[in-house]
Tab-separated table of C-alpha atoms in Angstrom:
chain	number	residue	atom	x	y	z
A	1	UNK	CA	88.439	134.684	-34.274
A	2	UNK	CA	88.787	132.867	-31.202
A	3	UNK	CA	86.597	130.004	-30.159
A	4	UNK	CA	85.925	129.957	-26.575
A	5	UNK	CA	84.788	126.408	-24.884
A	6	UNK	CA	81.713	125.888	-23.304
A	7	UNK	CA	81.500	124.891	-19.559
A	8	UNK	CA	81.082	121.732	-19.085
A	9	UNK	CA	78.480	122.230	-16.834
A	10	UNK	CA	76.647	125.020	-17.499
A	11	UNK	CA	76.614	127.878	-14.402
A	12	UNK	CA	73.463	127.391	-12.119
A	13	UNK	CA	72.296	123.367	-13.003
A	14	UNK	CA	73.084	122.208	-9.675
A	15	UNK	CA	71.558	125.233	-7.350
A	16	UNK	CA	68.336	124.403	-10.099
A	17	UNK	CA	68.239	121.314	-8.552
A	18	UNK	CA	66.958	120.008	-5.019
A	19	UNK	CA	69.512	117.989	-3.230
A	20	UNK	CA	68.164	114.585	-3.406
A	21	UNK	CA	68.321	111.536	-0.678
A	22	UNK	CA	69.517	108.320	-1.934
A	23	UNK	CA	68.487	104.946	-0.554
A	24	UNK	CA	71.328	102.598	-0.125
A	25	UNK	CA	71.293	98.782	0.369
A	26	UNK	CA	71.187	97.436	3.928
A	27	UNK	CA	68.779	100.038	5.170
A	28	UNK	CA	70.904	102.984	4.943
A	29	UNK	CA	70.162	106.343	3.401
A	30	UNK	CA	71.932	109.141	1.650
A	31	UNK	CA	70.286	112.627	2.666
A	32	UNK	CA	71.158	116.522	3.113
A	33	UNK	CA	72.346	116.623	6.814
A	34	UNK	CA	70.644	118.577	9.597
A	35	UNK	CA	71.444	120.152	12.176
A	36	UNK	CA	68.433	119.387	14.195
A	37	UNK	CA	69.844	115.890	14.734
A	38	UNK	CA	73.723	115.668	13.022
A	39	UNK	CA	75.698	118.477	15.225
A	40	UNK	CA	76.752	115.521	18.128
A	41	UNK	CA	78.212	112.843	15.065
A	42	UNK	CA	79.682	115.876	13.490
A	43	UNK	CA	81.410	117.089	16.644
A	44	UNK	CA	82.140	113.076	17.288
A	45	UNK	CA	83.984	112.702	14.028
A	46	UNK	CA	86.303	114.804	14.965
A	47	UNK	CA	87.448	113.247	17.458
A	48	UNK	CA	87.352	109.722	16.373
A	49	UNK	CA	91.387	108.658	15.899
A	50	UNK	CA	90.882	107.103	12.647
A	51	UNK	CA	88.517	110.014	10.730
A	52	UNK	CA	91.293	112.640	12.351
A	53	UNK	CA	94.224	110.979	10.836
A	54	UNK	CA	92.607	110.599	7.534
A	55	UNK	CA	90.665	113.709	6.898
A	56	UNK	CA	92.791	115.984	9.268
A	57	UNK	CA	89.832	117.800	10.280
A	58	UNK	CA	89.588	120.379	13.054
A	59	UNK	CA	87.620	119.929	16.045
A	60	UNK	CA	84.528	121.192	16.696
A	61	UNK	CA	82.323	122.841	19.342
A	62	UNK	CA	78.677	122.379	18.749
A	63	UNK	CA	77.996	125.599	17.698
A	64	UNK	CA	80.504	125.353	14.968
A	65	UNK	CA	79.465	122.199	14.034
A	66	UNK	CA	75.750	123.397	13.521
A	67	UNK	CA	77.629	126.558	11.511
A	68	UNK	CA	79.902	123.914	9.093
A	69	UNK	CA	76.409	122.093	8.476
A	70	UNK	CA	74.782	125.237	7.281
A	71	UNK	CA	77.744	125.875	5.063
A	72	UNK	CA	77.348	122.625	3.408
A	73	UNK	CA	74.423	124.085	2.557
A	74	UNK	CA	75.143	126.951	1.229
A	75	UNK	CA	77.933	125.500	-0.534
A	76	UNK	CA	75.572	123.531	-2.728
A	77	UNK	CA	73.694	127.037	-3.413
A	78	UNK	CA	77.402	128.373	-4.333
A	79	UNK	CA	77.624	125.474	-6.652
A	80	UNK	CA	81.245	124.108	-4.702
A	81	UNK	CA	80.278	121.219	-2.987
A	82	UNK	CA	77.617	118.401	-2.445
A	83	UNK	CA	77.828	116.702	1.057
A	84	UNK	CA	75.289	114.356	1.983
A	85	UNK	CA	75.120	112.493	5.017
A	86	UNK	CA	74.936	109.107	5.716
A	87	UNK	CA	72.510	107.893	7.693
A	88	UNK	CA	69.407	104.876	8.599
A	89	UNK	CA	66.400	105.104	6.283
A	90	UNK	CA	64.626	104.542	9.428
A	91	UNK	CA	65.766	107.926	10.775
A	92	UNK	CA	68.200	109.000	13.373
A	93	UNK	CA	71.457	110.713	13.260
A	94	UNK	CA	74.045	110.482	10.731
A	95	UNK	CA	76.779	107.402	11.118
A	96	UNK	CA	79.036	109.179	8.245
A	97	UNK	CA	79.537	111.411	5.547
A	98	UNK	CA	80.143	111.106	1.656
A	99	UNK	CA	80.241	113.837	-0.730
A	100	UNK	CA	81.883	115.799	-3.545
A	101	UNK	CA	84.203	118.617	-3.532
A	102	UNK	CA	86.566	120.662	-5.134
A	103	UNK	CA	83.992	121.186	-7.799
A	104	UNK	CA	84.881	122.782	-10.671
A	105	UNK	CA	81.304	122.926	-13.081
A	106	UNK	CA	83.218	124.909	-15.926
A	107	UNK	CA	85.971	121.921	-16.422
A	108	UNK	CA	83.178	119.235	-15.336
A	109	UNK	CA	85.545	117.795	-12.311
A	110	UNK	CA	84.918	116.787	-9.056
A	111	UNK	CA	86.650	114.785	-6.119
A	112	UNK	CA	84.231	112.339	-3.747
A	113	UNK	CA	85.772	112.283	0.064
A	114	UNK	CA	84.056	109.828	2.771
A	115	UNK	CA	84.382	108.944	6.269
A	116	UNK	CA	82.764	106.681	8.886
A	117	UNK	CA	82.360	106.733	12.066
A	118	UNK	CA	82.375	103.486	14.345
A	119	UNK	CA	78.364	103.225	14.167
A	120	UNK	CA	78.669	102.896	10.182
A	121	UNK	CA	81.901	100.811	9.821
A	122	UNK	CA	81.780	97.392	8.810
A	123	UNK	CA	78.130	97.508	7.364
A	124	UNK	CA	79.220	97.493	3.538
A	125	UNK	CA	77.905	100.876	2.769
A	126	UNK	CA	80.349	103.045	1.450
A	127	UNK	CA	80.741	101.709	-1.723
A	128	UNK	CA	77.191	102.125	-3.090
A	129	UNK	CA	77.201	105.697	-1.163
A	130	UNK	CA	80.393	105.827	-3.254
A	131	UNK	CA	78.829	104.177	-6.600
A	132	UNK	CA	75.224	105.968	-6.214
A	133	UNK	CA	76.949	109.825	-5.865
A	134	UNK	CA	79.418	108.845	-8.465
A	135	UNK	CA	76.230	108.240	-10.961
A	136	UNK	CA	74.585	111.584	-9.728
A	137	UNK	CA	76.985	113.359	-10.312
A	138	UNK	CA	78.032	112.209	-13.950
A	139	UNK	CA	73.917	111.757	-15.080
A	140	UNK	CA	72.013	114.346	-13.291
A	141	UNK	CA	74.661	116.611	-12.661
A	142	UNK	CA	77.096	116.104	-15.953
A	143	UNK	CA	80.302	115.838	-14.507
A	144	UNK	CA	83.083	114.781	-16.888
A	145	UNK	CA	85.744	113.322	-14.843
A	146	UNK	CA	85.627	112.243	-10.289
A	147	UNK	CA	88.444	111.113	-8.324
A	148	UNK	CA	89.217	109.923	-5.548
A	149	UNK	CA	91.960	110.510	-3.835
A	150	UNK	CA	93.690	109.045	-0.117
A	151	UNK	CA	96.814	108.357	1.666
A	152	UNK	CA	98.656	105.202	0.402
A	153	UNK	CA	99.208	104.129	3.381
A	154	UNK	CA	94.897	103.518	3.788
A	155	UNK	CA	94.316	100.655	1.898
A	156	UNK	CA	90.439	100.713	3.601
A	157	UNK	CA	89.590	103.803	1.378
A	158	UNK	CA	91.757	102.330	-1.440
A	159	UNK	CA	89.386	99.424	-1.479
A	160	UNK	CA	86.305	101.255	-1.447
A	161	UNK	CA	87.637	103.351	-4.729
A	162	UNK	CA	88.400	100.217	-6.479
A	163	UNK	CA	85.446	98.310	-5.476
A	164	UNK	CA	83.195	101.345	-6.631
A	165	UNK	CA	85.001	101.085	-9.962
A	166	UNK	CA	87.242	104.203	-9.936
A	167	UNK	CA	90.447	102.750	-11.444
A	168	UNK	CA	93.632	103.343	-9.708
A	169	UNK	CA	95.591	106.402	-11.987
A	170	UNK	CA	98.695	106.843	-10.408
A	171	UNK	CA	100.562	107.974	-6.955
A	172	UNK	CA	101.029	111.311	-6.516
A	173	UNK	CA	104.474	111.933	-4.268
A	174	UNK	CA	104.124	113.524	-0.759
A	175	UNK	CA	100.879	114.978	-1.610
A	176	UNK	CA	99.186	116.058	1.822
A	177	UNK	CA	100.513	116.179	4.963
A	178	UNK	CA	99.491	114.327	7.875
A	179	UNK	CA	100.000	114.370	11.949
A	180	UNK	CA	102.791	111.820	11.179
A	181	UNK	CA	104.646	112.993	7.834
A	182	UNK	CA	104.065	113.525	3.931
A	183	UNK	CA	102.102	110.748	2.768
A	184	UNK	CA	102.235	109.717	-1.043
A	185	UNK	CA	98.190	109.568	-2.005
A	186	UNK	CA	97.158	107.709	-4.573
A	187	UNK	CA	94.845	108.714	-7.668
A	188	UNK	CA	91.471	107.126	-8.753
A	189	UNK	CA	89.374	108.426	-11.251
A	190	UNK	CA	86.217	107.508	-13.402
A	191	UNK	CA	85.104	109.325	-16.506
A	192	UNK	CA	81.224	109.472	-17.424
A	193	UNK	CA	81.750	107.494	-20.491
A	194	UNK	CA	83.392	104.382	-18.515
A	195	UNK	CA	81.581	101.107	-18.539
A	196	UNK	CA	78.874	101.487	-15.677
A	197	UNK	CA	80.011	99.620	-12.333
């Protein structure tokens, strides 16, 4: 007889559940985004030099931007991603982005990615963004294991993983390809039964 193993996560918790907003210190929020008001920092973070070299992502025309939001969506729906914008509790549009991806419920893994753009830099946010999903995602969602991963050669991101309390694991070798080469990335991970941060 052959024992099959549970999912981690069991198919359907996270559509069950609404995507919450998270308040962050410093008068910043965490919240779904919209495209009533996020399509112009969308289409502007892909074009900012430092968020293209990072996160390699492809520019946008309004129209797709408005379409990628929508997607984020549905990919919570779908179960494959949560993306939550980053944003003043006051209101007004979104000055970055943190989320998980690459979610695989069954195995109970996930990776966290981040960006900011200018507006949000230098405000101290990202790590509670970073610590606040991280503890959604192991105690309301269940997730066993989130990483973080990001090029060696940005020791910003590297220092929001650490402070946040995801241990460095490792370097992976030329890992992702950027405008300027293979970069090595390193690995950070936490597990839900690590010490809280």
């Amino acid at each position: 007889m052959i024992n099959s193993i549970p999912p981690v996560v069991p198919a359907g918790r996270m559509r069950a559940l609404p995507q919450p907003e998270f308040e962050l210190p410093g008068g910043m929020l965490l919240r779904p985004w919209a495209a009533t008001y996020d399509v112009p920092a969308l289409v502007e973070s892909c074009l900012d030099p430092d968020i293209r070299h990072w996160n390699r992502p492809a520019l946008l025309t309004p129209a797709e931007a408005e379409e990628r939001i929508a997607r984020w969506h549905a990919r919570w729906q779908d179960e494959e991603a949560a993306i939550w914008a980053v944003a003043p509790a006051t209101g007004g549009p979104a000055v970055g982005l943190i989320g998980i991806g690459d979610l695989d419920l069954a195995g109970g893994s996930g990776e966290i990615l981040y960006w900011l753009l200018p507006a949000g830099r230098g405000r101290g946010v990202m790590v509670p963004a970073t610590e606040r999903v991280s503890r959604w995602a192991f105690e309301e969602l269940g997730l066993q294991r989130v990483r973080i991963t990001h090029s060696v050669a940005n020791p910003a991101s590297c220092a929001i993983a650490t402070k946040a309390g995801f241990p460095l694991e490792g370097t992976m070798r030329g890992a992702l390809l950027h405008a300027d080469g293979w970069h090595d990335e390193h690995l950070h991970a936490r597990l839900r039964t690590d010490d809280p941060v």
